[in-house]
RNA sequence: GCAGGGAUGGUCGAGCGGUCAAAGGCGCUAGGUUGAGGGCCUAGUGGGUGAGUCCCUUCGCGGGUUCGAAUCCCGUUCCCUGCACCA
């Protein structure tokens, strides 16, 4: 048995593979397969979730290599991006949370952590750690092509890529809202946040309500409801200010200025505004020109948007309830002398919503049981109505210009109108608050100007991408629809960043190219990466890349001509990419960009051929997350379980696109299985009385039915496992190649147990088993390469099993009748057991009767008829005069009519000899003497009449 | 809301028109092995019947197509994932 946690064996083979360079792939005359998996962003240690991602391509690469393909499986490091910058800063700041994570979750030694103040060091540290772990898992990667995305050569490549896109008109300039920390003076990502992870940014419409030449600027998500405005709300307990906005005076809350100043250029504070003094004054609605009174409301959040809200009590639950509260609040009405004015205010309907009356806000408040404007449930009520009206609302009839339009349409038109006529503006705010940076500062929404975009909205480009997608294989096929959807939906993408590691935008060096954009066509870089260490990056210019990748014939530099041609041919050989593997949450961006960029830059014959999408990893049923400490590092998993067990578990517990769940308990089961597998060699050696060698294996003519059965079964497994692997179904492949395979062998051992005494039988058994073993080891090699090399070596297989030929299934060895025969024997044993159980007695003799020939004929006729048509079956049988006793034919026809459609009929089987050959087994199994009759010479209870084809009759006594 | 996926036995998870009371794992029960335990091996694991290889109920819920449906169609309820500047 091979001790799986004996890392010497793993190391031994890893070293041998590296020494013999069997995974280093260069162009030759074989057919090629080029597959890549998303290169990792090494900002932390590799955990078991990553393990699955990178094991799948390794298994496939190994499988294809054994099938005789020239397979290229490379790896690189995506060190582009901002997260490590933040990490380095936090480490420098001695942020305890960050230090804990790196010390305890990523298990970085103390002396290393101290160097983590340098972001470059972090990615270097982890990329070399990734490299080591990948080697320890036995990945068949061509390491000569390893690179980091900050290598100068790669940057040259990215610059070329972006100039290509730019020259095709797929890059444009604009502005873009981002999360921003005024404290750090930097945009912030989710990983930089203390609070507010995953919070979105919303666009709000600002509406200017005039008052004596100044403007109260109210913010809204629903400008179409302006027609239903009844008043303005401000919060009199908060501070308001007047600001200068390009010559206009705006009145907003003081706190909202904090946010807005990052979004509006040239906005300046003029003076404080005494909020209570504004209550009761009137402003003018820019759309309807109606005058609205300014009223006090406590629900108005001065930090949200502009701190000014206009009120639509018919459709906004908050407004409705605030108005109701106010009407009942004598004290406030008295304080501001509002009583009569407020009592007059009635909701105004704007939107017609099926199933609701004129004032849906009132109904929804009722439904949710909202008590006042402080009620928690108010938010839910608002959301519900917002959704409903957005989806199904129609503008009401009395609104001249917009009647009968859907709410969505009317909203867009009204926003446009407000902007064009300068009666409104736009601003952004977070969907939820608070959003707080790790430095403790409240984050804001900032508008970045001069931002560069990739124009995924471009119809020409979308069309190219669609065409590219169409010719690709997508696994699993269901996600194709997702791709189509995303390609259609993608809008312009901000592709430049202020901070992070990466490549500068070649024509605007103040910007860095964002990480999802510099990782779209890099697979093409692998093809040439192995040459790069010998070439000075200064020699790489656009003419070089255009010539290598696009055959532009443009290269004019001084790289040796022969070398240059070799590089060019190498790319030509490996491209197009056969398979791209990545996680399912990247379908909407990374993988779609990959399609976009390839279709834009490369000619059609270099477009990628296939995509495989992965599911996520769970740990004992919970989502894995480094930041929550809920991970198991691969290194630890390898240490405790061994590389092959880890690989096997990751491949066997779920298909790649399904979520897998790492469960210690199930891991143990897997381990036992593979131990059993590795012990198999010894078991065979025991049976064949000598050590095994593949050198002398010759299958020859197999006589015994049970041996033939095993060969059939094994060949079916080979066939199914191969088909499964072709489609990346690692779980199914293992189901066939390991679990069911083992089951077959268990059954086989059970069947032959009592025959091992017999010398002749034993010889054939051992030949059969060695044949099986040789196939089995090869079948398992992609999954558990170390164990398999060790076994292969032990039985004197030739060379590395990693380079051995993948077992090809032999149709000649699959004998349906043999399989059926075994089924009959097993069925018979089970039936007898059942009868024993029912009668609750241990028989001494069991008599078995085979169905007479005429029944078989009737059976065949029934099979031909194909449906339970008793009349026809009977008619045809009688006509052929199959049997003298017509009544018996009728009974039998009736009996089998339904049965026959269910039975897989493989033709006449010599049931008598099959059972006679299995008598030893049956007697042994049942603990009684078993006698089989071709003709019922002894049948005291006339049981033989029950015999059917494939189902002998039984009499026990 | 939009898009995609799903609902199967104690549980995880196959199956996607007949061979389905439904693979396989885990769990549980019994027997064997063992000094004990673990591990391993064997059998069982919806209900009934109790001399016959059968019958009944079951694959979210309700209808339908078919000789036949877990599988196809229609409706319905519930669940999960994504919706962006984050790699």
PDB file of C-alpha atoms in Angstrom, chain A residues 13-203:
ATOM      1  CA  UNK A  13       7.859  12.062  -8.856  1.00  0.00           C
ATOM      2  CA  UNK A  14       7.609  15.809  -8.989  1.00  0.00           C
ATOM      3  CA  UNK A  15      11.348  15.951  -9.217  1.00  0.00           C
ATOM      4  CA  UNK A  16      11.483  13.286 -11.908  1.00  0.00           C
ATOM      5  CA  UNK A  17       8.831  15.021 -13.969  1.00  0.00           C
ATOM      6  CA  UNK A  18      10.714  18.294 -13.770  1.00  0.00           C
ATOM      7  CA  UNK A  19      14.045  16.680 -14.607  1.00  0.00           C
ATOM      8  CA  UNK A  20      12.689  14.932 -17.654  1.00  0.00           C
ATOM      9  CA  UNK A  21      10.827  18.082 -18.773  1.00  0.00           C
ATOM     10  CA  UNK A  22       7.805  16.119 -19.849  1.00  0.00           C
ATOM     11  CA  UNK A  23       5.451  19.019 -19.223  1.00  0.00           C
ATOM     12  CA  UNK A  24       7.430  21.529 -21.197  1.00  0.00           C
ATOM     13  CA  UNK A  25       5.618  21.831 -24.480  1.00  0.00           C
ATOM     14  CA  UNK A  26       7.053  23.080 -27.703  1.00  0.00           C
ATOM     15  CA  UNK A  27       5.478  23.043 -31.133  1.00  0.00           C
ATOM     16  CA  UNK A  28       5.805  19.783 -33.035  1.00  0.00           C
ATOM     17  CA  UNK A  29       3.795  17.890 -35.595  1.00  0.00           C
ATOM     18  CA  UNK A  30       1.218  16.514 -33.173  1.00  0.00           C
ATOM     19  CA  UNK A  31      -2.189  18.065 -32.766  1.00  0.00           C
ATOM     20  CA  UNK A  32      -2.128  20.661 -29.997  1.00  0.00           C
ATOM     21  CA  UNK A  33      -4.363  21.589 -27.102  1.00  0.00           C
ATOM     22  CA  UNK A  34      -3.821  24.929 -25.424  1.00  0.00           C
ATOM     23  CA  UNK A  35      -5.700  25.606 -22.233  1.00  0.00           C
ATOM     24  CA  UNK A  36      -5.411  28.306 -19.644  1.00  0.00           C
ATOM     25  CA  UNK A  37      -7.065  29.058 -16.359  1.00  0.00           C
ATOM     26  CA  UNK A  38      -7.425  32.553 -14.923  1.00  0.00           C
ATOM     27  CA  UNK A  39      -4.030  33.430 -13.493  1.00  0.00           C
ATOM     28  CA  UNK A  40      -4.266  34.130  -9.770  1.00  0.00           C
ATOM     29  CA  UNK A  41      -4.058  37.483  -8.060  1.00  0.00           C
ATOM     30  CA  UNK A  42      -1.547  36.538  -5.382  1.00  0.00           C
ATOM     31  CA  UNK A  43      -2.508  38.755  -2.470  1.00  0.00           C
ATOM     32  CA  UNK A  44      -2.929  35.863  -0.055  1.00  0.00           C
ATOM     33  CA  UNK A  45      -2.169  32.211   0.401  1.00  0.00           C
ATOM     34  CA  UNK A  46      -3.659  29.538  -1.816  1.00  0.00           C
ATOM     35  CA  UNK A  47      -6.615  27.772  -0.255  1.00  0.00           C
ATOM     36  CA  UNK A  48      -8.605  24.722  -1.234  1.00  0.00           C
ATOM     37  CA  UNK A  49     -11.028  26.817  -3.273  1.00  0.00           C
ATOM     38  CA  UNK A  50      -8.161  27.797  -5.527  1.00  0.00           C
ATOM     39  CA  UNK A  51      -7.117  24.171  -5.485  1.00  0.00           C
ATOM     40  CA  UNK A  52     -10.161  23.107  -7.443  1.00  0.00           C
ATOM     41  CA  UNK A  53      -9.780  25.911  -9.958  1.00  0.00           C
ATOM     42  CA  UNK A  54      -6.270  24.869 -10.866  1.00  0.00           C
ATOM     43  CA  UNK A  55      -6.658  21.121 -10.563  1.00  0.00           C
ATOM     44  CA  UNK A  56      -9.382  20.917 -13.205  1.00  0.00           C
ATOM     45  CA  UNK A  57      -7.145  22.161 -16.028  1.00  0.00           C
ATOM     46  CA  UNK A  58      -4.344  19.958 -14.782  1.00  0.00           C
ATOM     47  CA  UNK A  59      -6.539  16.868 -14.937  1.00  0.00           C
ATOM     48  CA  UNK A  60      -7.720  17.785 -18.396  1.00  0.00           C
ATOM     49  CA  UNK A  61      -4.191  18.571 -19.558  1.00  0.00           C
ATOM     50  CA  UNK A  62      -2.916  15.243 -18.258  1.00  0.00           C
ATOM     51  CA  UNK A  63      -5.805  13.404 -19.843  1.00  0.00           C
ATOM     52  CA  UNK A  64      -5.265  15.000 -23.242  1.00  0.00           C
ATOM     53  CA  UNK A  65      -1.525  14.480 -23.028  1.00  0.00           C
ATOM     54  CA  UNK A  66      -2.090  10.764 -22.485  1.00  0.00           C
ATOM     55  CA  UNK A  67      -4.370  10.757 -25.483  1.00  0.00           C
ATOM     56  CA  UNK A  68      -1.399  11.876 -27.538  1.00  0.00           C
ATOM     57  CA  UNK A  69      -2.027  15.597 -27.873  1.00  0.00           C
ATOM     58  CA  UNK A  70       0.674  18.187 -27.493  1.00  0.00           C
ATOM     59  CA  UNK A  71      -0.752  20.020 -24.516  1.00  0.00           C
ATOM     60  CA  UNK A  72       0.235  23.450 -23.272  1.00  0.00           C
ATOM     61  CA  UNK A  73      -0.797  24.340 -19.732  1.00  0.00           C
ATOM     62  CA  UNK A  74       0.982  27.511 -18.590  1.00  0.00           C
ATOM     63  CA  UNK A  75       0.698  29.742 -15.546  1.00  0.00           C
ATOM     64  CA  UNK A  76       1.342  33.377 -14.730  1.00  0.00           C
ATOM     65  CA  UNK A  77       0.637  35.890 -11.982  1.00  0.00           C
ATOM     66  CA  UNK A  78      -1.851  38.672 -12.194  1.00  0.00           C
ATOM     67  CA  UNK A  79      -0.301  41.184  -9.871  1.00  0.00           C
ATOM     68  CA  UNK A  80      -2.112  44.150 -11.394  1.00  0.00           C
ATOM     69  CA  UNK A  81      -4.503  46.085  -9.214  1.00  0.00           C
ATOM     70  CA  UNK A  82      -5.088  48.085  -6.099  1.00  0.00           C
ATOM     71  CA  UNK A  83      -5.778  45.676  -3.230  1.00  0.00           C
ATOM     72  CA  UNK A  84      -2.143  45.024  -2.319  1.00  0.00           C
ATOM     73  CA  UNK A  85      -1.523  48.765  -2.145  1.00  0.00           C
ATOM     74  CA  UNK A  86      -4.153  49.007   0.577  1.00  0.00           C
ATOM     75  CA  UNK A  87      -2.801  45.915   2.295  1.00  0.00           C
ATOM     76  CA  UNK A  88       0.723  47.290   2.310  1.00  0.00           C
ATOM     77  CA  UNK A  89      -0.533  50.561   3.736  1.00  0.00           C
ATOM     78  CA  UNK A  90      -2.477  48.824   6.443  1.00  0.00           C
ATOM     79  CA  UNK A  91       0.491  46.674   7.362  1.00  0.00           C
ATOM     80  CA  UNK A  92       2.643  49.773   7.521  1.00  0.00           C
ATOM     81  CA  UNK A  93       0.029  51.325   9.775  1.00  0.00           C
ATOM     82  CA  UNK A  94       0.143  48.153  11.904  1.00  0.00           C
ATOM     83  CA  UNK A  95      -3.566  47.658  11.433  1.00  0.00           C
ATOM     84  CA  UNK A  96      -4.340  44.798  13.788  1.00  0.00           C
ATOM     85  CA  UNK A  97      -7.064  43.168  11.719  1.00  0.00           C
ATOM     86  CA  UNK A  98      -4.845  42.996   8.659  1.00  0.00           C
ATOM     87  CA  UNK A  99      -1.882  41.714  10.635  1.00  0.00           C
ATOM     88  CA  UNK A 100      -4.035  38.995  12.180  1.00  0.00           C
ATOM     89  CA  UNK A 101      -5.337  37.843   8.840  1.00  0.00           C
ATOM     90  CA  UNK A 102      -1.888  37.573   7.354  1.00  0.00           C
ATOM     91  CA  UNK A 103      -0.429  35.905  10.368  1.00  0.00           C
ATOM     92  CA  UNK A 104      -3.215  33.461  11.176  1.00  0.00           C
ATOM     93  CA  UNK A 105      -5.153  32.898   7.980  1.00  0.00           C
ATOM     94  CA  UNK A 106      -2.432  33.210   5.379  1.00  0.00           C
ATOM     95  CA  UNK A 107       0.148  31.902   7.857  1.00  0.00           C
ATOM     96  CA  UNK A 108       2.900  34.263   6.863  1.00  0.00           C
ATOM     97  CA  UNK A 109       5.914  34.085   9.183  1.00  0.00           C
ATOM     98  CA  UNK A 110       6.536  37.118  11.377  1.00  0.00           C
ATOM     99  CA  UNK A 111       9.752  38.193   9.693  1.00  0.00           C
ATOM    100  CA  UNK A 112       8.056  38.123   6.300  1.00  0.00           C
ATOM    101  CA  UNK A 113       5.070  40.196   7.367  1.00  0.00           C
ATOM    102  CA  UNK A 114       7.364  43.019   8.270  1.00  0.00           C
ATOM    103  CA  UNK A 115       8.396  43.242   4.628  1.00  0.00           C
ATOM    104  CA  UNK A 116       4.786  43.476   3.510  1.00  0.00           C
ATOM    105  CA  UNK A 117       4.841  47.241   3.628  1.00  0.00           C
ATOM    106  CA  UNK A 118       6.007  46.966   0.046  1.00  0.00           C
ATOM    107  CA  UNK A 119       3.129  45.944  -2.223  1.00  0.00           C
ATOM    108  CA  UNK A 120       5.504  44.497  -4.791  1.00  0.00           C
ATOM    109  CA  UNK A 121       6.947  42.289  -2.129  1.00  0.00           C
ATOM    110  CA  UNK A 122       3.526  40.946  -1.212  1.00  0.00           C
ATOM    111  CA  UNK A 123       2.762  39.765  -4.706  1.00  0.00           C
ATOM    112  CA  UNK A 124       6.240  38.365  -5.107  1.00  0.00           C
ATOM    113  CA  UNK A 125       5.968  36.485  -1.871  1.00  0.00           C
ATOM    114  CA  UNK A 126       2.605  34.968  -2.658  1.00  0.00           C
ATOM    115  CA  UNK A 127       3.262  34.242  -6.300  1.00  0.00           C
ATOM    116  CA  UNK A 128       6.262  32.168  -5.357  1.00  0.00           C
ATOM    117  CA  UNK A 129       4.191  30.498  -2.683  1.00  0.00           C
ATOM    118  CA  UNK A 130       1.492  29.732  -5.240  1.00  0.00           C
ATOM    119  CA  UNK A 131       4.162  28.340  -7.498  1.00  0.00           C
ATOM    120  CA  UNK A 132       5.382  25.993  -4.786  1.00  0.00           C
ATOM    121  CA  UNK A 133       1.920  24.785  -3.840  1.00  0.00           C
ATOM    122  CA  UNK A 134       1.048  24.157  -7.460  1.00  0.00           C
ATOM    123  CA  UNK A 135       4.163  22.063  -7.780  1.00  0.00           C
ATOM    124  CA  UNK A 136       3.331  20.191  -4.634  1.00  0.00           C
ATOM    125  CA  UNK A 137      -0.016  19.316  -6.108  1.00  0.00           C
ATOM    126  CA  UNK A 138       1.785  17.866  -9.072  1.00  0.00           C
ATOM    127  CA  UNK A 139       0.459  20.260 -11.699  1.00  0.00           C
ATOM    128  CA  UNK A 140       1.749  19.605 -15.183  1.00  0.00           C
ATOM    129  CA  UNK A 141       2.526  23.236 -15.880  1.00  0.00           C
ATOM    130  CA  UNK A 142       5.116  24.436 -18.339  1.00  0.00           C
ATOM    131  CA  UNK A 143       6.933  26.709 -15.902  1.00  0.00           C
ATOM    132  CA  UNK A 144       9.236  28.176 -18.491  1.00  0.00           C
ATOM    133  CA  UNK A 145       6.393  30.502 -19.446  1.00  0.00           C
ATOM    134  CA  UNK A 146       5.763  31.901 -15.991  1.00  0.00           C
ATOM    135  CA  UNK A 147       5.544  35.708 -15.744  1.00  0.00           C
ATOM    136  CA  UNK A 148       4.104  38.557 -13.714  1.00  0.00           C
ATOM    137  CA  UNK A 149       1.907  41.234 -15.206  1.00  0.00           C
ATOM    138  CA  UNK A 150       4.310  43.897 -14.044  1.00  0.00           C
ATOM    139  CA  UNK A 151       7.193  42.476 -16.079  1.00  0.00           C
ATOM    140  CA  UNK A 152       8.350  45.101 -18.565  1.00  0.00           C
ATOM    141  CA  UNK A 153       7.833  42.684 -21.465  1.00  0.00           C
ATOM    142  CA  UNK A 154       4.258  42.090 -20.478  1.00  0.00           C
ATOM    143  CA  UNK A 155       3.682  45.795 -20.115  1.00  0.00           C
ATOM    144  CA  UNK A 156       4.897  46.286 -23.648  1.00  0.00           C
ATOM    145  CA  UNK A 157       2.377  43.703 -24.728  1.00  0.00           C
ATOM    146  CA  UNK A 158      -0.451  45.458 -22.878  1.00  0.00           C
ATOM    147  CA  UNK A 159       0.504  48.793 -24.359  1.00  0.00           C
ATOM    148  CA  UNK A 160       0.282  47.240 -27.791  1.00  0.00           C
ATOM    149  CA  UNK A 161      -3.111  45.775 -26.932  1.00  0.00           C
ATOM    150  CA  UNK A 162      -4.474  49.144 -25.895  1.00  0.00           C
ATOM    151  CA  UNK A 163      -3.130  50.966 -28.901  1.00  0.00           C
ATOM    152  CA  UNK A 164      -4.800  48.316 -31.027  1.00  0.00           C
ATOM    153  CA  UNK A 165      -8.127  48.934 -29.328  1.00  0.00           C
ATOM    154  CA  UNK A 166      -7.678  52.680 -29.490  1.00  0.00           C
ATOM    155  CA  UNK A 167      -6.875  52.591 -33.189  1.00  0.00           C
ATOM    156  CA  UNK A 168     -10.089  50.686 -33.790  1.00  0.00           C
ATOM    157  CA  UNK A 169     -12.070  53.343 -31.978  1.00  0.00           C
ATOM    158  CA  UNK A 170     -13.004  51.164 -29.017  1.00  0.00           C
ATOM    159  CA  UNK A 171     -11.593  53.522 -26.381  1.00  0.00           C
ATOM    160  CA  UNK A 172     -13.226  56.774 -25.305  1.00  0.00           C
ATOM    161  CA  UNK A 173     -12.980  59.445 -22.643  1.00  0.00           C
ATOM    162  CA  UNK A 174     -15.581  60.453 -20.061  1.00  0.00           C
ATOM    163  CA  UNK A 175     -16.368  60.750 -16.382  1.00  0.00           C
ATOM    164  CA  UNK A 176     -17.254  58.163 -13.821  1.00  0.00           C
ATOM    165  CA  UNK A 177     -18.453  57.948 -10.206  1.00  0.00           C
ATOM    166  CA  UNK A 178     -16.346  55.935  -7.736  1.00  0.00           C
ATOM    167  CA  UNK A 179     -16.194  55.279  -4.022  1.00  0.00           C
ATOM    168  CA  UNK A 180     -13.644  57.652  -2.634  1.00  0.00           C
ATOM    169  CA  UNK A 181     -11.995  58.314   0.687  1.00  0.00           C
ATOM    170  CA  UNK A 182     -11.330  62.019   1.304  1.00  0.00           C
ATOM    171  CA  UNK A 183      -8.987  61.043   4.139  1.00  0.00           C
ATOM    172  CA  UNK A 184      -6.729  58.869   1.976  1.00  0.00           C
ATOM    173  CA  UNK A 185      -7.445  61.028  -1.068  1.00  0.00           C
ATOM    174  CA  UNK A 186      -7.945  57.875  -3.092  1.00  0.00           C
ATOM    175  CA  UNK A 187     -10.651  55.784  -4.668  1.00  0.00           C
ATOM    176  CA  UNK A 188     -11.443  52.813  -2.452  1.00  0.00           C
ATOM    177  CA  UNK A 189     -12.445  49.249  -3.282  1.00  0.00           C
ATOM    178  CA  UNK A 190     -14.477  46.914  -1.107  1.00  0.00           C
ATOM    179  CA  UNK A 191     -11.352  45.493   0.478  1.00  0.00           C
ATOM    180  CA  UNK A 192     -10.427  48.997   1.710  1.00  0.00           C
ATOM    181  CA  UNK A 193     -13.652  49.377   3.625  1.00  0.00           C
ATOM    182  CA  UNK A 194     -14.407  49.000   7.293  1.00  0.00           C
ATOM    183  CA  UNK A 195     -18.099  49.113   6.615  1.00  0.00           C
ATOM    184  CA  UNK A 196     -20.297  49.166   3.550  1.00  0.00           C
ATOM    185  CA  UNK A 197     -18.908  46.249   1.582  1.00  0.00           C
ATOM    186  CA  UNK A 198     -20.667  45.711  -1.707  1.00  0.00           C
ATOM    187  CA  UNK A 199     -22.720  48.888  -1.453  1.00  0.00           C
ATOM    188  CA  UNK A 200     -23.701  50.232  -4.842  1.00  0.00           C
ATOM    189  CA  UNK A 201     -23.703  53.753  -6.172  1.00  0.00           C
ATOM    190  CA  UNK A 202     -27.030  55.236  -7.230  1.00  0.00           C
ATOM    191  CA  UNK A 203     -27.732  58.081  -9.561  1.00  0.00           C
TER     192      UNK A 203
END
